[in-house]
PDB file of C-alpha atoms in Angstrom:
ATOM      1  CA  MET C   1     157.877-109.955  79.662  1.00 51.00           C
ATOM      2  CA  ASN C   2     158.861-111.051  76.151  1.00 59.00           C
ATOM      3  CA  PHE C   3     162.298-112.085  77.402  1.00 57.00           C
ATOM      4  CA  PHE C   4     160.742-114.477  79.927  1.00 54.00           C
ATOM      5  CA  LYS C   5     158.425-115.900  77.266  1.00 59.00           C
ATOM      6  CA  GLN C   6     161.310-116.573  74.873  1.00 61.00           C
ATOM      7  CA  HIS C   7     163.688-117.936  77.535  1.00 60.00           C
ATOM      8  CA  LYS C   8     161.687-120.198  79.828  1.00 64.00           C
ATOM      9  CA  TRP C   9     164.836-121.151  81.750  1.00 65.00           C
ATOM     10  CA  SER C  10     164.953-117.570  83.045  1.00 72.00           C
ATOM     11  CA  ILE C  11     161.838-118.037  85.201  1.00 76.00           C
ATOM     12  CA  PRO C  12     163.409-120.354  87.824  1.00 79.00           C
ATOM     13  CA  VAL C  13     166.606-118.259  87.690  1.00 83.00           C
ATOM     14  CA  ILE C  14     164.780-115.006  88.450  1.00 84.00           C
ATOM     15  CA  ILE C  15     162.729-116.709  91.191  1.00 85.00           C
ATOM     16  CA  LEU C  16     165.993-117.904  92.761  1.00 88.00           C
ATOM     17  CA  LEU C  17     167.459-114.382  92.604  1.00 90.00           C
ATOM     18  CA  VAL C  18     164.374-112.744  94.126  1.00 90.00           C
ATOM     19  CA  THR C  19     164.156-115.276  96.959  1.00 89.00           C
ATOM     20  CA  LEU C  20     167.876-114.903  97.716  1.00 93.00           C
ATOM     21  CA  ILE C  21     167.569-111.107  97.948  1.00 94.00           C
ATOM     22  CA  TRP C  22     164.472-111.385 100.128  1.00 91.00           C
ATOM     23  CA  GLY C  23     166.223-113.919 102.374  1.00 91.00           C
ATOM     24  CA  TYR C  24     169.169-111.561 102.846  1.00 94.00           C
ATOM     25  CA  ALA C  25     166.788-108.652 103.465  1.00 94.00           C
ATOM     26  CA  TRP C  26     165.486-110.393 106.600  1.00 92.00           C
ATOM     27  CA  VAL C  27     168.933-110.161 108.142  1.00 93.00           C
ATOM     28  CA  LEU C  28     169.197-106.500 107.173  1.00 95.00           C
ATOM     29  CA  MET C  29     165.764-105.654 108.577  1.00 94.00           C
ATOM     30  CA  LYS C  30     166.701-107.228 111.908  1.00 92.00           C
ATOM     31  CA  GLU C  31     169.972-105.287 111.912  1.00 95.00           C
ATOM     32  CA  GLY C  32     168.139-102.051 111.111  1.00 95.00           C
ATOM     33  CA  LEU C  33     166.338-102.169 114.460  1.00 94.00           C
ATOM     34  CA  GLN C  34     169.642-101.284 116.144  1.00 94.00           C
ATOM     35  CA  TYR C  35     169.585 -97.857 114.502  1.00 96.00           C
ATOM     36  CA  MET C  36     165.918 -96.783 114.433  1.00 95.00           C
ATOM     37  CA  GLY C  37     162.386 -97.861 115.288  1.00 94.00           C
ATOM     38  CA  PRO C  38     160.696-100.577 113.205  1.00 94.00           C
ATOM     39  CA  PHE C  39     158.151 -98.249 111.615  1.00 95.00           C
ATOM     40  CA  THR C  40     160.799 -95.605 110.915  1.00 96.00           C
ATOM     41  CA  PHE C  41     162.954 -98.181 109.129  1.00 96.00           C
ATOM     42  CA  SER C  42     159.989 -99.231 106.988  1.00 95.00           C
ATOM     43  CA  ALA C  43     159.195 -95.597 106.184  1.00 96.00           C
ATOM     44  CA  PHE C  44     162.762 -94.921 104.986  1.00 96.00           C
ATOM     45  CA  ARG C  45     162.938 -98.229 103.103  1.00 94.00           C
ATOM     46  CA  PHE C  46     159.726 -97.808 101.156  1.00 94.00           C
ATOM     47  CA  SER C  47     160.179 -94.084 100.569  1.00 96.00           C
ATOM     48  CA  ILE C  48     163.454 -94.900  98.802  1.00 95.00           C
ATOM     49  CA  GLY C  49     161.814 -97.816  96.993  1.00 93.00           C
ATOM     50  CA  THR C  50     158.925 -95.635  95.815  1.00 94.00           C
ATOM     51  CA  ILE C  51     161.216 -92.841  94.615  1.00 95.00           C
ATOM     52  CA  THR C  52     163.313 -95.414  92.730  1.00 92.00           C
ATOM     53  CA  MET C  53     160.228 -96.854  91.051  1.00 90.00           C
ATOM     54  CA  PHE C  54     158.899 -93.469  89.950  1.00 94.00           C
ATOM     55  CA  ILE C  55     162.313 -92.494  88.548  1.00 91.00           C
ATOM     56  CA  ILE C  56     162.227 -95.705  86.496  1.00 86.00           C
ATOM     57  CA  LEU C  57     158.681 -94.922  85.310  1.00 90.00           C
ATOM     58  CA  TRP C  58     159.774 -91.444  84.270  1.00 92.00           C
ATOM     59  CA  PHE C  59     162.893 -92.742  82.504  1.00 88.00           C
ATOM     60  CA  LEU C  60     160.915 -95.367  80.584  1.00 82.00           C
ATOM     61  CA  LYS C  61     158.126 -92.851  79.877  1.00 89.00           C
ATOM     62  CA  ILE C  62     155.460 -95.098  81.366  1.00 88.00           C
ATOM     63  CA  SER C  63     152.229 -93.181  81.823  1.00 88.00           C
ATOM     64  CA  ARG C  64     149.994 -93.105  84.878  1.00 91.00           C
ATOM     65  CA  PRO C  65     147.575 -96.004  85.398  1.00 92.00           C
ATOM     66  CA  PRO C  66     143.936 -95.576  84.361  1.00 93.00           C
ATOM     67  CA  LYS C  67     141.568 -94.034  86.906  1.00 93.00           C
ATOM     68  CA  TRP C  68     139.725 -97.305  87.562  1.00 94.00           C
ATOM     69  CA  ALA C  69     142.960 -98.904  88.819  1.00 95.00           C
ATOM     70  CA  TYR C  70     143.694 -96.512  91.686  1.00 95.00           C
ATOM     71  CA  LYS C  71     141.249 -98.033  94.168  1.00 95.00           C
ATOM     72  CA  HIS C  72     142.684-101.492  93.467  1.00 96.00           C
ATOM     73  CA  LEU C  73     146.257-100.228  93.792  1.00 96.00           C
ATOM     74  CA  LEU C  74     145.300 -98.709  97.146  1.00 96.00           C
ATOM     75  CA  VAL C  75     144.043-102.102  98.355  1.00 96.00           C
ATOM     76  CA  VAL C  76     147.184-103.937  97.196  1.00 95.00           C
ATOM     77  CA  GLY C  77     149.446-101.252  98.673  1.00 95.00           C
ATOM     78  CA  SER C  78     147.602-101.386 101.992  1.00 95.00           C
ATOM     79  CA  LEU C  79     147.924-105.180 102.182  1.00 93.00           C
ATOM     80  CA  GLN C  80     151.305-105.886 100.590  1.00 90.00           C
ATOM     81  CA  THR C  81     153.304-102.853 101.682  1.00 93.00           C
ATOM     82  CA  ALA C  82     151.696-101.097 104.650  1.00 95.00           C
ATOM     83  CA  LEU C  83     150.063-103.894 106.648  1.00 94.00           C
ATOM     84  CA  MET C  84     152.651-106.540 105.845  1.00 94.00           C
ATOM     85  CA  PHE C  85     155.779-104.582 106.694  1.00 93.00           C
ATOM     86  CA  LEU C  86     154.418-102.623 109.634  1.00 95.00           C
ATOM     87  CA  LEU C  87     153.511-105.903 111.321  1.00 95.00           C
ATOM     88  CA  VAL C  88     156.667-107.712 110.198  1.00 95.00           C
ATOM     89  CA  MET C  89     159.050-105.015 111.407  1.00 94.00           C
ATOM     90  CA  TYR C  90     157.309-104.774 114.780  1.00 95.00           C
ATOM     91  CA  GLY C  91     157.320-108.561 115.082  1.00 94.00           C
ATOM     92  CA  LEU C  92     161.061-108.612 114.415  1.00 93.00           C
ATOM     93  CA  LYS C  93     161.565-106.858 117.757  1.00 91.00           C
ATOM     94  CA  PHE C  94     160.645-110.148 119.461  1.00 91.00           C
ATOM     95  CA  VAL C  95     161.403-112.921 116.951  1.00 88.00           C
ATOM     96  CA  GLU C  96     164.705-113.929 115.293  1.00 88.00           C
ATOM     97  CA  ALA C  97     165.147-112.934 111.650  1.00 89.00           C
ATOM     98  CA  GLY C  98     165.344-116.504 110.379  1.00 86.00           C
ATOM     99  CA  LYS C  99     162.255-117.696 112.217  1.00 82.00           C
ATOM    100  CA  SER C 100     160.375-114.534 111.253  1.00 87.00           C
ATOM    101  CA  SER C 101     160.980-115.315 107.588  1.00 86.00           C
ATOM    102  CA  VAL C 102     159.658-118.841 108.164  1.00 83.00           C
ATOM    103  CA  LEU C 103     156.446-117.499 109.709  1.00 84.00           C
ATOM    104  CA  LEU C 104     155.819-114.999 106.929  1.00 88.00           C
ATOM    105  CA  TYR C 105     156.268-117.693 104.310  1.00 80.00           C
ATOM    106  CA  SER C 106     153.313-119.596 105.583  1.00 80.00           C
ATOM    107  CA  MET C 107     151.861-117.262 102.921  1.00 80.00           C
ATOM    108  CA  PRO C 108     151.511-120.041 100.270  1.00 75.00           C
ATOM    109  CA  ILE C 109     148.798-121.823 102.235  1.00 76.00           C
ATOM    110  CA  TRP C 110     146.732-118.639 102.456  1.00 81.00           C
ATOM    111  CA  SER C 111     147.353-117.791  98.783  1.00 79.00           C
ATOM    112  CA  THR C 112     146.380-121.319  97.756  1.00 76.00           C
ATOM    113  CA  ILE C 113     143.138-121.294  99.740  1.00 78.00           C
ATOM    114  CA  LEU C 114     142.184-117.835  98.480  1.00 84.00           C
ATOM    115  CA  ALA C 115     143.157-118.648  94.863  1.00 82.00           C
ATOM    116  CA  VAL C 116     140.915-121.720  94.913  1.00 80.00           C
ATOM    117  CA  LEU C 117     138.043-119.701  96.390  1.00 82.00           C
ATOM    118  CA  PHE C 118     138.297-116.537  94.306  1.00 84.00           C
ATOM    119  CA  LEU C 119     140.295-117.424  91.170  1.00 81.00           C
ATOM    120  CA  ASN C 120     138.956-120.939  90.612  1.00 80.00           C
ATOM    121  CA  GLU C 121     142.497-122.270  90.316  1.00 77.00           C
ATOM    122  CA  LYS C 122     142.903-126.040  90.328  1.00 77.00           C
ATOM    123  CA  VAL C 123     145.207-127.621  92.865  1.00 75.00           C
ATOM    124  CA  THR C 124     146.653-130.822  91.420  1.00 79.00           C
ATOM    125  CA  LYS C 125     147.730-133.776  93.543  1.00 83.00           C
ATOM    126  CA  PRO C 126     151.487-133.056  93.080  1.00 80.00           C
ATOM    127  CA  LYS C 127     150.901-129.457  94.165  1.00 76.00           C
ATOM    128  CA  VAL C 128     149.035-130.616  97.263  1.00 83.00           C
ATOM    129  CA  ILE C 129     151.929-132.945  98.091  1.00 86.00           C
ATOM    130  CA  GLY C 130     154.495-130.201  97.433  1.00 80.00           C
ATOM    131  CA  LEU C 131     152.591-127.691  99.550  1.00 80.00           C
ATOM    132  CA  ALA C 132     152.158-130.229 102.352  1.00 87.00           C
ATOM    133  CA  LEU C 133     155.889-131.019 102.367  1.00 87.00           C
ATOM    134  CA  GLY C 134     156.711-127.326 102.377  1.00 81.00           C
ATOM    135  CA  LEU C 135     154.436-126.652 105.324  1.00 82.00           C
ATOM    136  CA  MET C 136     155.837-129.687 107.154  1.00 87.00           C
ATOM    137  CA  GLY C 137     159.253-128.161 106.582  1.00 82.00           C
ATOM    138  CA  LEU C 138     158.123-124.835 108.023  1.00 79.00           C
ATOM    139  CA  LEU C 139     156.692-126.522 111.110  1.00 81.00           C
ATOM    140  CA  THR C 140     159.853-128.591 111.514  1.00 82.00           C
ATOM    141  CA  ILE C 141     161.987-125.452 111.360  1.00 76.00           C
ATOM    142  CA  LEU C 142     159.837-123.638 113.904  1.00 73.00           C
ATOM    143  CA  GLY C 143     159.927-126.612 116.227  1.00 72.00           C
ATOM    144  CA  TRP C 144     157.756-127.196 119.260  1.00 67.00           C
ATOM    145  CA  ASP C 145     158.698-123.873 120.798  1.00 64.00           C
ATOM    146  CA  ILE C 146     155.985-122.198 118.708  1.00 68.00           C
ATOM    147  CA  TRP C 147     153.490-123.992 120.968  1.00 69.00           C
ATOM    148  CA  PHE C 148     155.271-124.253 124.318  1.00 66.00           C
ATOM    149  CA  ASN C 149     157.320-122.072 126.673  1.00 60.00           C
ATOM    150  CA  GLN C 150     156.856-118.826 124.745  1.00 69.00           C
ATOM    151  CA  ASN C 151     156.876-115.461 126.489  1.00 77.00           C
ATOM    152  CA  PRO C 152     154.091-112.962 125.625  1.00 83.00           C
ATOM    153  CA  GLY C 153     156.385-110.788 123.495  1.00 86.00           C
ATOM    154  CA  VAL C 154     157.414-113.696 121.277  1.00 83.00           C
ATOM    155  CA  ILE C 155     153.808-114.885 120.920  1.00 82.00           C
ATOM    156  CA  LEU C 156     152.738-111.351 119.937  1.00 89.00           C
ATOM    157  CA  GLY C 157     155.567-111.050 117.398  1.00 89.00           C
ATOM    158  CA  GLU C 158     154.780-114.418 115.830  1.00 84.00           C
ATOM    159  CA  ALA C 159     151.045-113.627 115.669  1.00 87.00           C
ATOM    160  CA  LEU C 160     151.684-110.291 113.925  1.00 93.00           C
ATOM    161  CA  ILE C 161     153.921-111.927 111.332  1.00 91.00           C
ATOM    162  CA  ILE C 162     151.337-114.645 110.608  1.00 87.00           C
ATOM    163  CA  ILE C 163     148.662-111.953 110.121  1.00 93.00           C
ATOM    164  CA  SER C 164     151.001-110.214 107.679  1.00 94.00           C
ATOM    165  CA  ALA C 165     151.386-113.526 105.802  1.00 90.00           C
ATOM    166  CA  ILE C 166     147.604-113.741 105.396  1.00 90.00           C
ATOM    167  CA  GLY C 167     147.560-110.141 104.150  1.00 93.00           C
ATOM    168  CA  TRP C 168     150.281-110.922 101.588  1.00 89.00           C
ATOM    169  CA  GLY C 169     148.357-113.947 100.352  1.00 89.00           C
ATOM    170  CA  ALA C 170     145.227-111.826  99.984  1.00 93.00           C
ATOM    171  CA  SER C 171     147.138-109.151  98.057  1.00 93.00           C
ATOM    172  CA  ASN C 172     148.481-111.751  95.591  1.00 87.00           C
ATOM    173  CA  VAL C 173     144.978-112.990  94.840  1.00 90.00           C
ATOM    174  CA  TYR C 174     143.532-109.469  94.676  1.00 92.00           C
ATOM    175  CA  TYR C 175     146.260-108.452  92.225  1.00 90.00           C
ATOM    176  CA  ARG C 176     145.560-111.416  89.932  1.00 86.00           C
ATOM    177  CA  LYS C 177     141.822-110.728  90.038  1.00 88.00           C
ATOM    178  CA  HIS C 178     141.854-106.967  89.466  1.00 91.00           C
ATOM    179  CA  LEU C 179     145.255-105.720  88.249  1.00 90.00           C
ATOM    180  CA  SER C 180     146.995-108.444  86.245  1.00 84.00           C
ATOM    181  CA  GLN C 181     146.341-106.577  82.982  1.00 86.00           C
ATOM    182  CA  LEU C 182     148.112-103.469  84.287  1.00 87.00           C
ATOM    183  CA  ASN C 183     151.763-102.708  83.517  1.00 83.00           C
ATOM    184  CA  GLN C 184     153.793-104.432  86.240  1.00 79.00           C
ATOM    185  CA  MET C 185     155.990-101.398  86.875  1.00 84.00           C
ATOM    186  CA  GLN C 186     152.920 -99.219  87.269  1.00 88.00           C
ATOM    187  CA  THR C 187     151.494-101.701  89.751  1.00 88.00           C
ATOM    188  CA  SER C 188     154.688-101.948  91.767  1.00 86.00           C
ATOM    189  CA  ALA C 189     155.296 -98.198  91.916  1.00 91.00           C
ATOM    190  CA  TYR C 190     151.787 -97.057  92.742  1.00 95.00           C
ATOM    191  CA  GLN C 191     150.924 -99.797  95.237  1.00 94.00           C
ATOM    192  CA  MET C 192     154.238 -99.102  96.975  1.00 92.00           C
ATOM    193  CA  GLY C 193     153.465 -95.386  96.966  1.00 95.00           C
ATOM    194  CA  PHE C 194     150.059 -95.856  98.576  1.00 96.00           C
ATOM    195  CA  GLY C 195     151.504 -98.302 101.108  1.00 96.00           C
ATOM    196  CA  THR C 196     154.340 -95.913 101.956  1.00 96.00           C
ATOM    197  CA  LEU C 197     151.887 -93.132 102.768  1.00 96.00           C
ATOM    198  CA  GLY C 198     150.202 -95.451 105.252  1.00 96.00           C
ATOM    199  CA  ILE C 199     153.557 -96.431 106.791  1.00 96.00           C
ATOM    200  CA  MET C 200     154.601 -92.774 107.112  1.00 96.00           C
ATOM    201  CA  LEU C 201     151.349 -91.908 108.893  1.00 96.00           C
ATOM    202  CA  VAL C 202     151.772 -94.742 111.397  1.00 95.00           C
ATOM    203  CA  THR C 203     155.448 -93.812 111.876  1.00 96.00           C
ATOM    204  CA  PHE C 204     154.566 -90.193 112.659  1.00 95.00           C
ATOM    205  CA  ILE C 205     151.952 -91.271 115.216  1.00 94.00           C
ATOM    206  CA  MET C 206     153.917 -94.096 116.864  1.00 93.00           C
ATOM    207  CA  GLU C 207     157.577 -93.072 116.549  1.00 93.00           C
ATOM    208  CA  GLY C 208     157.594 -89.348 115.865  1.00 86.00           C
ATOM    209  CA  GLY C 209     160.569 -87.756 117.620  1.00 84.00           C
ATOM    210  CA  GLN C 210     162.360 -91.012 118.431  1.00 89.00           C
ATOM    211  CA  PRO C 211     166.144 -90.988 117.842  1.00 90.00           C
ATOM    212  CA  ILE C 212     167.606 -92.232 114.529  1.00 93.00           C
ATOM    213  CA  GLU C 213     171.244 -93.238 114.182  1.00 95.00           C
ATOM    214  CA  PHE C 214     172.664 -92.612 110.710  1.00 94.00           C
ATOM    215  CA  THR C 215     175.882 -94.496 109.909  1.00 96.00           C
ATOM    216  CA  PRO C 216     177.282 -95.851 106.621  1.00 96.00           C
ATOM    217  CA  TYR C 217     175.943 -99.286 107.568  1.00 96.00           C
ATOM    218  CA  SER C 218     172.442 -98.123 108.548  1.00 96.00           C
ATOM    219  CA  ILE C 219     172.225 -96.156 105.285  1.00 96.00           C
ATOM    220  CA  TYR C 220     173.285 -99.297 103.393  1.00 96.00           C
ATOM    221  CA  LEU C 221     170.534-101.267 105.161  1.00 96.00           C
ATOM    222  CA  VAL C 222     167.882 -98.796 104.067  1.00 96.00           C
ATOM    223  CA  ILE C 223     169.152 -98.455 100.482  1.00 95.00           C
ATOM    224  CA  PHE C 224     169.530-102.203  99.868  1.00 96.00           C
ATOM    225  CA  THR C 225     166.112-103.066 101.254  1.00 95.00           C
ATOM    226  CA  GLY C 226     164.516-100.081  99.518  1.00 93.00           C
ATOM    227  CA  VAL C 227     166.030-100.343  96.039  1.00 93.00           C
ATOM    228  CA  LEU C 228     166.659-104.087  95.614  1.00 93.00           C
ATOM    229  CA  ALA C 229     164.396-105.923  98.077  1.00 91.00           C
ATOM    230  CA  SER C 230     161.464-103.540  97.471  1.00 87.00           C
ATOM    231  CA  ALA C 231     161.583-101.741  94.106  1.00 86.00           C
ATOM    232  CA  PHE C 232     163.339-104.466  92.103  1.00 87.00           C
ATOM    233  CA  CYS C 233     161.962-107.611  93.748  1.00 87.00           C
ATOM    234  CA  PHE C 234     158.328-106.552  94.003  1.00 78.00           C
ATOM    235  CA  THR C 235     158.302-105.492  90.349  1.00 79.00           C
ATOM    236  CA  VAL C 236     159.727-108.864  89.329  1.00 82.00           C
ATOM    237  CA  TRP C 237     157.259-110.592  91.664  1.00 76.00           C
ATOM    238  CA  PHE C 238     154.315-109.096  89.754  1.00 72.00           C
ATOM    239  CA  TYR C 239     155.876-110.336  86.492  1.00 75.00           C
ATOM    240  CA  ILE C 240     156.180-113.812  88.002  1.00 76.00           C
ATOM    241  CA  LEU C 241     152.508-113.799  89.052  1.00 71.00           C
ATOM    242  CA  ASN C 242     151.567-113.150  85.421  1.00 71.00           C
ATOM    243  CA  LEU C 243     153.802-115.903  84.037  1.00 74.00           C
ATOM    244  CA  ILE C 244     153.017-118.900  86.226  1.00 72.00           C
ATOM    245  CA  ASP C 245     150.049-120.072  88.253  1.00 69.00           C
ATOM    246  CA  MET C 246     149.482-118.728  91.748  1.00 61.00           C
ATOM    247  CA  VAL C 247     150.205-121.962  93.604  1.00 65.00           C
ATOM    248  CA  THR C 248     153.566-122.590  91.904  1.00 70.00           C
ATOM    249  CA  ALA C 249     154.640-118.965  92.392  1.00 72.00           C
ATOM    250  CA  THR C 250     153.772-118.851  96.067  1.00 68.00           C
ATOM    251  CA  ILE C 251     155.243-122.269  96.854  1.00 71.00           C
ATOM    252  CA  SER C 252     158.502-121.122  95.240  1.00 74.00           C
ATOM    253  CA  THR C 253     158.765-118.354  97.824  1.00 75.00           C
ATOM    254  CA  LEU C 254     159.339-121.018 100.475  1.00 76.00           C
ATOM    255  CA  LEU C 255     162.993-120.695  99.443  1.00 83.00           C
ATOM    256  CA  VAL C 256     163.110-117.316 101.184  1.00 87.00           C
ATOM    257  CA  PRO C 257     163.065-118.639 104.766  1.00 85.00           C
ATOM    258  CA  VAL C 258     165.721-121.188 103.801  1.00 85.00           C
ATOM    259  CA  PHE C 259     167.989-118.342 102.674  1.00 90.00           C
ATOM    260  CA  GLY C 260     166.910-116.206 105.640  1.00 89.00           C
ATOM    261  CA  LEU C 261     167.852-118.908 108.128  1.00 87.00           C
ATOM    262  CA  LEU C 262     171.147-119.686 106.411  1.00 89.00           C
ATOM    263  CA  LEU C 263     172.218-116.047 106.100  1.00 91.00           C
ATOM    264  CA  GLY C 264     171.054-115.302 109.657  1.00 90.00           C
ATOM    265  CA  TRP C 265     173.372-118.080 110.835  1.00 89.00           C
ATOM    266  CA  ILE C 266     176.304-116.858 108.709  1.00 91.00           C
ATOM    267  CA  LEU C 267     175.977-113.114 109.207  1.00 91.00           C
ATOM    268  CA  ILE C 268     174.457-112.513 112.640  1.00 88.00           C
ATOM    269  CA  GLU C 269     175.126-115.867 114.337  1.00 86.00           C
ATOM    270  CA  GLU C 270     171.557-117.058 114.706  1.00 84.00           C
ATOM    271  CA  THR C 271     171.280-120.743 115.565  1.00 80.00           C
ATOM    272  CA  ILE C 272     170.690-123.470 112.965  1.00 78.00           C
ATOM    273  CA  THR C 273     169.583-126.782 114.461  1.00 78.00           C
ATOM    274  CA  TRP C 274     168.924-130.204 112.942  1.00 80.00           C
ATOM    275  CA  SER C 275     165.224-129.330 112.801  1.00 78.00           C
ATOM    276  CA  ILE C 276     166.112-126.335 110.638  1.00 75.00           C
ATOM    277  CA  PHE C 277     168.242-128.475 108.329  1.00 81.00           C
ATOM    278  CA  ILE C 278     165.565-131.180 107.968  1.00 86.00           C
ATOM    279  CA  GLY C 279     162.810-128.610 107.492  1.00 82.00           C
ATOM    280  CA  SER C 280     164.753-126.785 104.790  1.00 80.00           C
ATOM    281  CA  THR C 281     165.259-130.091 102.956  1.00 84.00           C
ATOM    282  CA  LEU C 282     161.509-130.792 103.068  1.00 85.00           C
ATOM    283  CA  ILE C 283     160.846-127.313 101.673  1.00 81.00           C
ATOM    284  CA  LEU C 284     163.205-127.860  98.731  1.00 77.00           C
ATOM    285  CA  ILE C 285     161.674-131.269  97.941  1.00 84.00           C
ATOM    286  CA  GLY C 286     158.197-129.730  98.079  1.00 79.00           C
ATOM    287  CA  ILE C 287     159.198-126.986  95.658  1.00 74.00           C
ATOM    288  CA  ILE C 288     160.649-129.496  93.191  1.00 74.00           C
ATOM    289  CA  ILE C 289     157.533-131.699  93.272  1.00 78.00           C
ATOM    290  CA  SER C 290     155.074-128.825  92.912  1.00 70.00           C
ATOM    291  CA  THR C 291     156.901-126.933  90.176  1.00 60.00           C
ATOM    292  CA  LYS C 292     157.570-130.061  88.089  1.00 61.00           C
ATOM    293  CA  SER C 293     153.906-131.012  88.099  1.00 52.00           C
ATOM    294  CA  LYS C 294     152.912-128.444  85.511  1.00 48.00           C
ATOM    295  CA  LYS C 295     154.709-126.371  82.917  1.00 45.00           C
ATOM    296  CA  PRO C 296     154.784-122.626  83.541  1.00 40.00           C
ATOM    297  CA  ARG C 297     151.727-120.835  82.220  1.00 41.00           C
ATOM    298  CA  MET C 298     153.035-118.401  79.631  1.00 36.00           C
ATOM    299  CA  THR C 299     150.739-115.534  78.756  1.00 35.00           C
TER     300      THR C 299
END
């Protein structure tokens, strides 16, 4: 935390790194469905992420959180790990990786609404403009096919991912309200641990006994998403939420679908259209306007 306070330039750099990793993780999650069920993939991913986090806690000699925090960590873990990724991974069965990332990152609008209601955060005019441009970009990327000519499977997948976006927004606000004073590594490890238990239970019920194909590539998919996209990025995300206001932080995550779409096109040949290009440009402009409107809140 002190490093970020002393080197303010590091905040946008670390946000860029986290969003790039998360964008790439969308491609890997989609690829993982070729080797195992969606819930099974999530169970492996977050089990590895949780083990990694607790090894780090042990190495750094970070103690357990206070007793009062466990119920709040359970809520955050249920929303941000279990609910979000169970729904996202199942939705990925029907929706392309790039478009799935776009749907999930409607999260800023839910975070903004909930932050205003429960955290009394002020939304300045530049932030409203930035958020509006970002959402226009998301709608442009999705195109009219979100409303017309969809088959039931695609509609179900998109609906599940939007619900997961609302859950993520709620978890961000809940964290700021109840757990922001807790050590960020404690928060990341324990919420992930609680969420993983929920994912494992659902996996046992829904996919117990289904075949799993282990190859060097499928193992890489699980390890990358578990160690980097989960353990590393979620820990850094909690640091970010303590350093800058909720609206700026969540709007910055709109970079993730831009990276997800671009990497989906490069790596697994998903289609990028003019609507995707124009929408991505609107997202970037929105981020610049919103983040330049107020200096980062250093605590």
